[in-house]
Structures are given as structure tokens and as C-alpha cells.
Coordinates of C-alpha atoms in Angstrom, one line a residue:
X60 CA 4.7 -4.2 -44.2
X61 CA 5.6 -0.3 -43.9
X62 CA 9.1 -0.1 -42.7
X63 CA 9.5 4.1 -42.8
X64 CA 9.9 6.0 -39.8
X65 CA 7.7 8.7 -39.3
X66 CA 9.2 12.5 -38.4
X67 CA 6.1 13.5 -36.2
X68 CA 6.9 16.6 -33.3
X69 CA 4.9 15.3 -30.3
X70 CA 2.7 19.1 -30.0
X71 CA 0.4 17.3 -31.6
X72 CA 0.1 14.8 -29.2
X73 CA -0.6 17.4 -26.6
X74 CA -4.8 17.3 -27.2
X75 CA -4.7 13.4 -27.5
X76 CA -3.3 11.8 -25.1
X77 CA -3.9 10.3 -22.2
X78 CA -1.6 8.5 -20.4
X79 CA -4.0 5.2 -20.2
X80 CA -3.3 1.6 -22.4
X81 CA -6.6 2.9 -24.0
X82 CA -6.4 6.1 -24.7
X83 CA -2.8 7.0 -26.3
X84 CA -3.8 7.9 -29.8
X85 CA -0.5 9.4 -31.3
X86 CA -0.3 11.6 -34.7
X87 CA -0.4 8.8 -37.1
X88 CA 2.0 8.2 -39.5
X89 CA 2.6 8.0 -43.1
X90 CA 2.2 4.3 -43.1
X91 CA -1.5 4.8 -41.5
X92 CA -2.8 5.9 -44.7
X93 CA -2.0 2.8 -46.6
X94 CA -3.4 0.8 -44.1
X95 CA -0.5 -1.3 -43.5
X96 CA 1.2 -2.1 -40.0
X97 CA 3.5 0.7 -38.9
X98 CA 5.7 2.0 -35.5
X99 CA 5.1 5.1 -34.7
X100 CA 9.0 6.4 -33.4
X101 CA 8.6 10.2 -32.4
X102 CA 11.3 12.8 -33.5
X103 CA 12.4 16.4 -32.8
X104 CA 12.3 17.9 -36.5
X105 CA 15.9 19.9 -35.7
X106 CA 17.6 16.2 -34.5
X107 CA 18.6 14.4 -37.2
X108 CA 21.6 13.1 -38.9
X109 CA 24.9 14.7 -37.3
X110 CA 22.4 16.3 -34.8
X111 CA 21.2 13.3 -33.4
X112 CA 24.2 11.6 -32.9
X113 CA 25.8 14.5 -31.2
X114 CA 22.6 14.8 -28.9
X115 CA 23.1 11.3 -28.1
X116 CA 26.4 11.6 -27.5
X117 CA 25.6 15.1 -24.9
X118 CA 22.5 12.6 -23.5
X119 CA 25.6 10.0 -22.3
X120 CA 27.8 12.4 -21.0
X121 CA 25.1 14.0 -18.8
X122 CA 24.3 10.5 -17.6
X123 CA 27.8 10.0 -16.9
X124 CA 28.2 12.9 -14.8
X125 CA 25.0 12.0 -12.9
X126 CA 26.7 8.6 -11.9
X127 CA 29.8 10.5 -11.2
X128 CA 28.4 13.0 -9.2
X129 CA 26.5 10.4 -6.8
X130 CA 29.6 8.3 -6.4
X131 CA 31.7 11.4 -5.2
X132 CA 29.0 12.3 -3.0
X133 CA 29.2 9.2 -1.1
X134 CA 32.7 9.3 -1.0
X135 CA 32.6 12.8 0.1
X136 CA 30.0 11.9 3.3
X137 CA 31.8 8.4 3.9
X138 CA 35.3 9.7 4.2
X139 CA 33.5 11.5 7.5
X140 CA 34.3 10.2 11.0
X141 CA 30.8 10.5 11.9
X142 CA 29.1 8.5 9.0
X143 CA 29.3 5.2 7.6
X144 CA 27.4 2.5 6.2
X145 CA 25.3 1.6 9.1
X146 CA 24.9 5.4 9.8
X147 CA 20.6 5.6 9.5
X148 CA 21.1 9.6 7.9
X149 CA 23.5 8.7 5.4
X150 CA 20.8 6.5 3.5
X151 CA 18.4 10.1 3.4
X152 CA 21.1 12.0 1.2
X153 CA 22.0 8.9 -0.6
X154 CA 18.2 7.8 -1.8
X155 CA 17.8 11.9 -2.9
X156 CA 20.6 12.2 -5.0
X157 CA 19.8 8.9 -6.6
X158 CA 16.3 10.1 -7.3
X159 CA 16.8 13.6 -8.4
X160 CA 20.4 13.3 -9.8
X161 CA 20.7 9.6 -11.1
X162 CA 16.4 9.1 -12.3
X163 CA 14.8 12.5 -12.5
X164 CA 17.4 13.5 -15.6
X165 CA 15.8 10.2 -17.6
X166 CA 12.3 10.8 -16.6
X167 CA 12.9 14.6 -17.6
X168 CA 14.1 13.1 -20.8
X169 CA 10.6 10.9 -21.7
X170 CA 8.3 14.3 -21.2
X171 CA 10.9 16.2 -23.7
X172 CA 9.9 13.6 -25.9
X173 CA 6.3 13.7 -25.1
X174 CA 7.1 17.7 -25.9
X175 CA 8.3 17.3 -29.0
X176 CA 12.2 18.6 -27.6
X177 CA 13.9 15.9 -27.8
X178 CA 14.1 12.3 -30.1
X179 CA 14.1 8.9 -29.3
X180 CA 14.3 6.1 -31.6
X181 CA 11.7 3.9 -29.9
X182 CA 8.4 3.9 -30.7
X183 CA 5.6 6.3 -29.0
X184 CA 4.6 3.2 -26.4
X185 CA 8.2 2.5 -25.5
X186 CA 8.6 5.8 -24.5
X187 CA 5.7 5.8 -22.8
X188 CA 6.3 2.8 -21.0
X189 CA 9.8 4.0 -20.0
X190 CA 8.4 7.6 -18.5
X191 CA 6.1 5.1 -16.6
X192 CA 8.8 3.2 -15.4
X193 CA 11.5 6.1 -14.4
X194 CA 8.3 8.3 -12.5
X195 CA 7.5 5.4 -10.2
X196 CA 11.3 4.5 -9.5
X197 CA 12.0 7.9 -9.0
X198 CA 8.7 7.8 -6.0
X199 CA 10.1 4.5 -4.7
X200 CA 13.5 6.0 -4.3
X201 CA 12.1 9.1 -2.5
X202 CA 9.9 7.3 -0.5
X203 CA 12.4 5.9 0.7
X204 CA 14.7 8.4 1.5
X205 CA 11.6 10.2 3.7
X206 CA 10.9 7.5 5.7
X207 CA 15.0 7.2 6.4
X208 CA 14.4 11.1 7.3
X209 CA 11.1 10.9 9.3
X210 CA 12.3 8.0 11.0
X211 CA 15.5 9.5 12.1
X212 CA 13.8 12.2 13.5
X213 CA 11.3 10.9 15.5
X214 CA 13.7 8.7 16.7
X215 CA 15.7 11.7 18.1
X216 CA 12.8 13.7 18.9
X217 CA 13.4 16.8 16.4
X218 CA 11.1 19.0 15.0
X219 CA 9.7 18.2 11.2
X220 CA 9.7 20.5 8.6
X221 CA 11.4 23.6 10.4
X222 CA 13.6 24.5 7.5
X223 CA 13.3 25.8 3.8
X224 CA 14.6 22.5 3.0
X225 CA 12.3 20.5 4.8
X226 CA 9.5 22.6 3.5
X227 CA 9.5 22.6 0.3
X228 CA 10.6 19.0 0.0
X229 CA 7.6 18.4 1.8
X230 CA 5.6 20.1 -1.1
X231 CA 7.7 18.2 -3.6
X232 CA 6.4 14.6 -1.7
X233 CA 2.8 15.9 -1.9
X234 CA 2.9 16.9 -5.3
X235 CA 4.5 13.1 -5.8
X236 CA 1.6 11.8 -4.4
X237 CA -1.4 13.8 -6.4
X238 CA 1.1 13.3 -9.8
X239 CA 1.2 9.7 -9.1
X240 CA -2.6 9.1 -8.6
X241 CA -3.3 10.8 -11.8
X242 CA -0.8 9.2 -14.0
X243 CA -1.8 5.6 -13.0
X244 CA -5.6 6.3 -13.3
X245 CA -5.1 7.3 -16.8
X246 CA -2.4 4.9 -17.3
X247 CA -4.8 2.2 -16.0
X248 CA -8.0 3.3 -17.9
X249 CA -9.8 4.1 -14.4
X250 CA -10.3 7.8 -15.3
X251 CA -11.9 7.3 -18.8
X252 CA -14.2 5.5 -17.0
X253 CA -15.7 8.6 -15.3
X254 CA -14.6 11.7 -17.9
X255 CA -15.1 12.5 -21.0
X256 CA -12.5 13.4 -23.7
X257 CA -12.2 17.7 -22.6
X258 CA -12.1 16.2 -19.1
X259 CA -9.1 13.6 -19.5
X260 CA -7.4 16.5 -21.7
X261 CA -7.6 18.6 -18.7
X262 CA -6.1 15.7 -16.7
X263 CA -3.0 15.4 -18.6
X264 CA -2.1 19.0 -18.2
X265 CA -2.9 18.8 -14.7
X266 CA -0.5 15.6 -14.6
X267 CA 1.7 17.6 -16.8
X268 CA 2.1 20.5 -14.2
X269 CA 2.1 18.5 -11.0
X270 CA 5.4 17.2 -12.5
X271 CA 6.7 20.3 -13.3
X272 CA 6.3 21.1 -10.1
X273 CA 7.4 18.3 -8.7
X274 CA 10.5 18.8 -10.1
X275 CA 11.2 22.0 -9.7
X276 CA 10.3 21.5 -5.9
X277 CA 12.6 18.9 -5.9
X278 CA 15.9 20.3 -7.3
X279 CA 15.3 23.3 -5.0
X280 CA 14.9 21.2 -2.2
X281 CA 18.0 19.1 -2.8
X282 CA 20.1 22.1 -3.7
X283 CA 18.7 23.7 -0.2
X284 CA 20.2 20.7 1.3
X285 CA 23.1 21.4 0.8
X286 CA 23.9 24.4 3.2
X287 CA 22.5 22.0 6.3
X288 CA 24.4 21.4 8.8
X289 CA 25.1 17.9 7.9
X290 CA 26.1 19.4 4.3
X291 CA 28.6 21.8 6.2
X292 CA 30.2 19.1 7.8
X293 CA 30.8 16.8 5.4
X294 CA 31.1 19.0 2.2
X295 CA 34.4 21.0 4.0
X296 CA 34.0 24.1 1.7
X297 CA 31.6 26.3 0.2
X298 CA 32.8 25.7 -3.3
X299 CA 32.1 22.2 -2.7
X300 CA 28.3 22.8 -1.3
X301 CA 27.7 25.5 -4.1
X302 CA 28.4 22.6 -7.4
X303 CA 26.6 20.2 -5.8
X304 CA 23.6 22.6 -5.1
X305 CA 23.8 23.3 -8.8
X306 CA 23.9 19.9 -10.1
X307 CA 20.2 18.7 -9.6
X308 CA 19.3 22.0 -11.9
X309 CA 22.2 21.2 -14.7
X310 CA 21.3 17.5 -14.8
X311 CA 17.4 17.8 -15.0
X312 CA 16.8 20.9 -16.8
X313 CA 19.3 19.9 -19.9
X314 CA 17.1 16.6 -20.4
X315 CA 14.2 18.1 -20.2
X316 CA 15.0 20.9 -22.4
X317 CA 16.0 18.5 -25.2
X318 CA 19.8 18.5 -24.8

């Protein structure tokens, strides 16, 4: 049994994949061509030795900040008179910066993997698995936090989507929606039923850009939301509002930029 690791940049992945159980075909690896039993475990050609410990080591701290950045927000919007635990709004900030600060930055991670950025010791399917796993948690937690939103609103009789911030979050939850549809029908083998291989190509990068925008949507809608009113009031400063309206873009982007 072939132990070796393959060094494979995930480019050439781009034309073969699809994100279905039967239709990831990954580059093979050395191993393949002695017909023995191998793990595919994907690479970035410039991360290795010293490099990849020190990216592992940047990958840690970013996570660190992300859980340190959510805890001081709800400190920040608890230590208001007017919120608290049982306050309905609080949970709408609260379920966004867990989504885009605390799981967008590891979902960001798995597609610089998938684009050959980044490394990761597990093998192609883990990561696969785990991109899976952080894109649904990351709808789940949304979900969440619009419903909070919605319901809070109806509740008080105010207007929907009259701001920037409401707007383009609103095309960030759409785009959700569409992304989410796709992935799982190629995850799920239901769209190879119907298309041929050019046609679930297409698909991916379709996939591929709805979650570009998504995220981009996303951080601009969360970094909008924090000159709201309710951001005013509990932020105290501008300072304050202007690093947390930075830190959905620093969190996200470094992932998925391979850092």
C-alpha cells in the first residue's frame, strides 16, 4: 500500500469536478499509476515545510480573532440598557456575526483549497465534506438570524428592506438559496442525472460564482450594519463601528486568499 502524499495544485480540478459523491474525479496521484490504494491530500506548491506551519499557525490566529471578535460584540450590545438576553433583535446581530465572522472564514478556507491557494492535510473528500458541512451551517445560522429580523419587524409593523443594508443582505439570502440548490444537486448526484459532463462543468462555475457573490454580498451587508441605528447605539463611537465593519472583509478574504 502507497503511503506518499501527493503535491497536486487543485487548478486542475477546476474542469473535473462536480460537487456530487459521483462525480468528484480529482488529479490522481503518483500512487494511481502503480495501481495501488492511495489518499489523495491536496497542496499549495509554495506551502510547505516552514511555510506550512507558519500558515497554520496565521490560519489559528485568524480563527482566534473571529471568536474574539463575536464575544466582544456581545459584550459590547449586552452591556446596553435596552438589550439583553431575551431582547428578540439581539439574536439578528448575534446569528450574523456568527455566520459571516465565526463560519464564512472556514468555508472561505475549503474553496482556497478547491483553488489550489491554500493546503490542507486531509484528503480531497475530507475537504470536500467539510466545505459541505461549513456552507450549510453557515445557511442554517443565517436563516436564522432573518427570520429573528423579519419577525421583529412584522411584529412592529416596519417597512422591509428600506436600507442599503437590508438590501443587499436580501440579495446575499437569495443568492444563499440558488447556491445551495446547486451544490446539493451535484452533491447528491441529482444533476448528473439530467446533464452531461460541459453542462455540470458549467454548473460548478455557476456554483462557484453564486458563492462569490454570496460572500461578497454578505460582508458588505454586515459591514453596512454597522452604521444602523441600533449599531450607533450600542457601538458608542465611530472607531468602534468602523473595525467591526472591517472585520467581516479581514476575516473572509485572508482564508480565502490562502493566508
Amino acid at each position: 500500500m502507497c503511503s506518499k502524499k501527493a503535491n497536486v495544485p487543485l487548478e486542475a480540478v477546476d474542469a473535473q469536478v462536480s460537487f456530487s459523491k459521483g462525480l468528484v474525479s480529482p488529479p490522481r496521484s503518483p500512487c494511481d499509476s502503480e495501481g495501488t490504494e492511495s489518499t489523495l491530500y491536496v497542496f499549495s506548491d509554495a506551502d510547505t515545510g516552514e511555510d506550512s506551519q507558519s500558515h497554520f499557525t496565521l490560519r489559528n490566529g485568524i480563527r482566534a480573532f473571529a471568536v474574539c471578535s463575536i464575544l466582544f460584540f456581545v459584550w459590547l450590545v449586552l452591556r446596553h440598557d435596552s438589550m439583553s438576553w431575551r431582547t428578540l433583535f439581539f439574536y439578528h446581530p448575534l446569528f450574523m456575526m456568527i455566520g459571516f465572522v465565526g463560519v464564512l472564514p472556514e468555508l472561505a478556507h475549503t474553496i482556497a483549497v478547491f483553488l489550489g491557494r491554500a493546503q490542507s492535510h486531509q484528503s480531497f473528500g475530507d475537504v470536500l465534506n467539510m466545505h459541505r458541512k461549513y456552507a450549510l451551517l453557515l445557511k442554517v445560522v443565517c436563516a436564522l438570524g432573518i427570520v429573528v429580523i423579519e419577525w421583529n419587524k412584522f411584529s412592529k409593523y416596519k417597512r422591509h428592506f428600506k436600507s442599503w443594508h437590508g438590501i443587499i443582505g436580501g440579495v446575499c439570502e437569495f443568492t444563499m438559496i440558488l447556491e445551495t440548490i446547486i451544490g446539493l444537486s451535484m452533491y447528491y448526484n441529482v444533476a448528473n442525472r439530467y446533464l452531461n459532463g460541459p453542462q455540470l462543468t458549467k454548473l460548478v462555475r455557476i456554483h462557484r460564482y453564486l458563492g462569490f457573490v454570496m460572500m461578497l454580498t454578505g460582508t458588505i451587508s454586515m459591514s453596512l450594519g454597522m452604521f444602523t441605528h441600533f449599531a450607533t447605539k450600542v457601538c458608542g463611537s465611530l472607531p468602534v463601528q468602523l473595525v467591526f465593519a472591517i472585520i467581516p472583509f479581514i476575516v473572509s478574504l485572508c482564508p480565502f486568499f490562502g493566508l
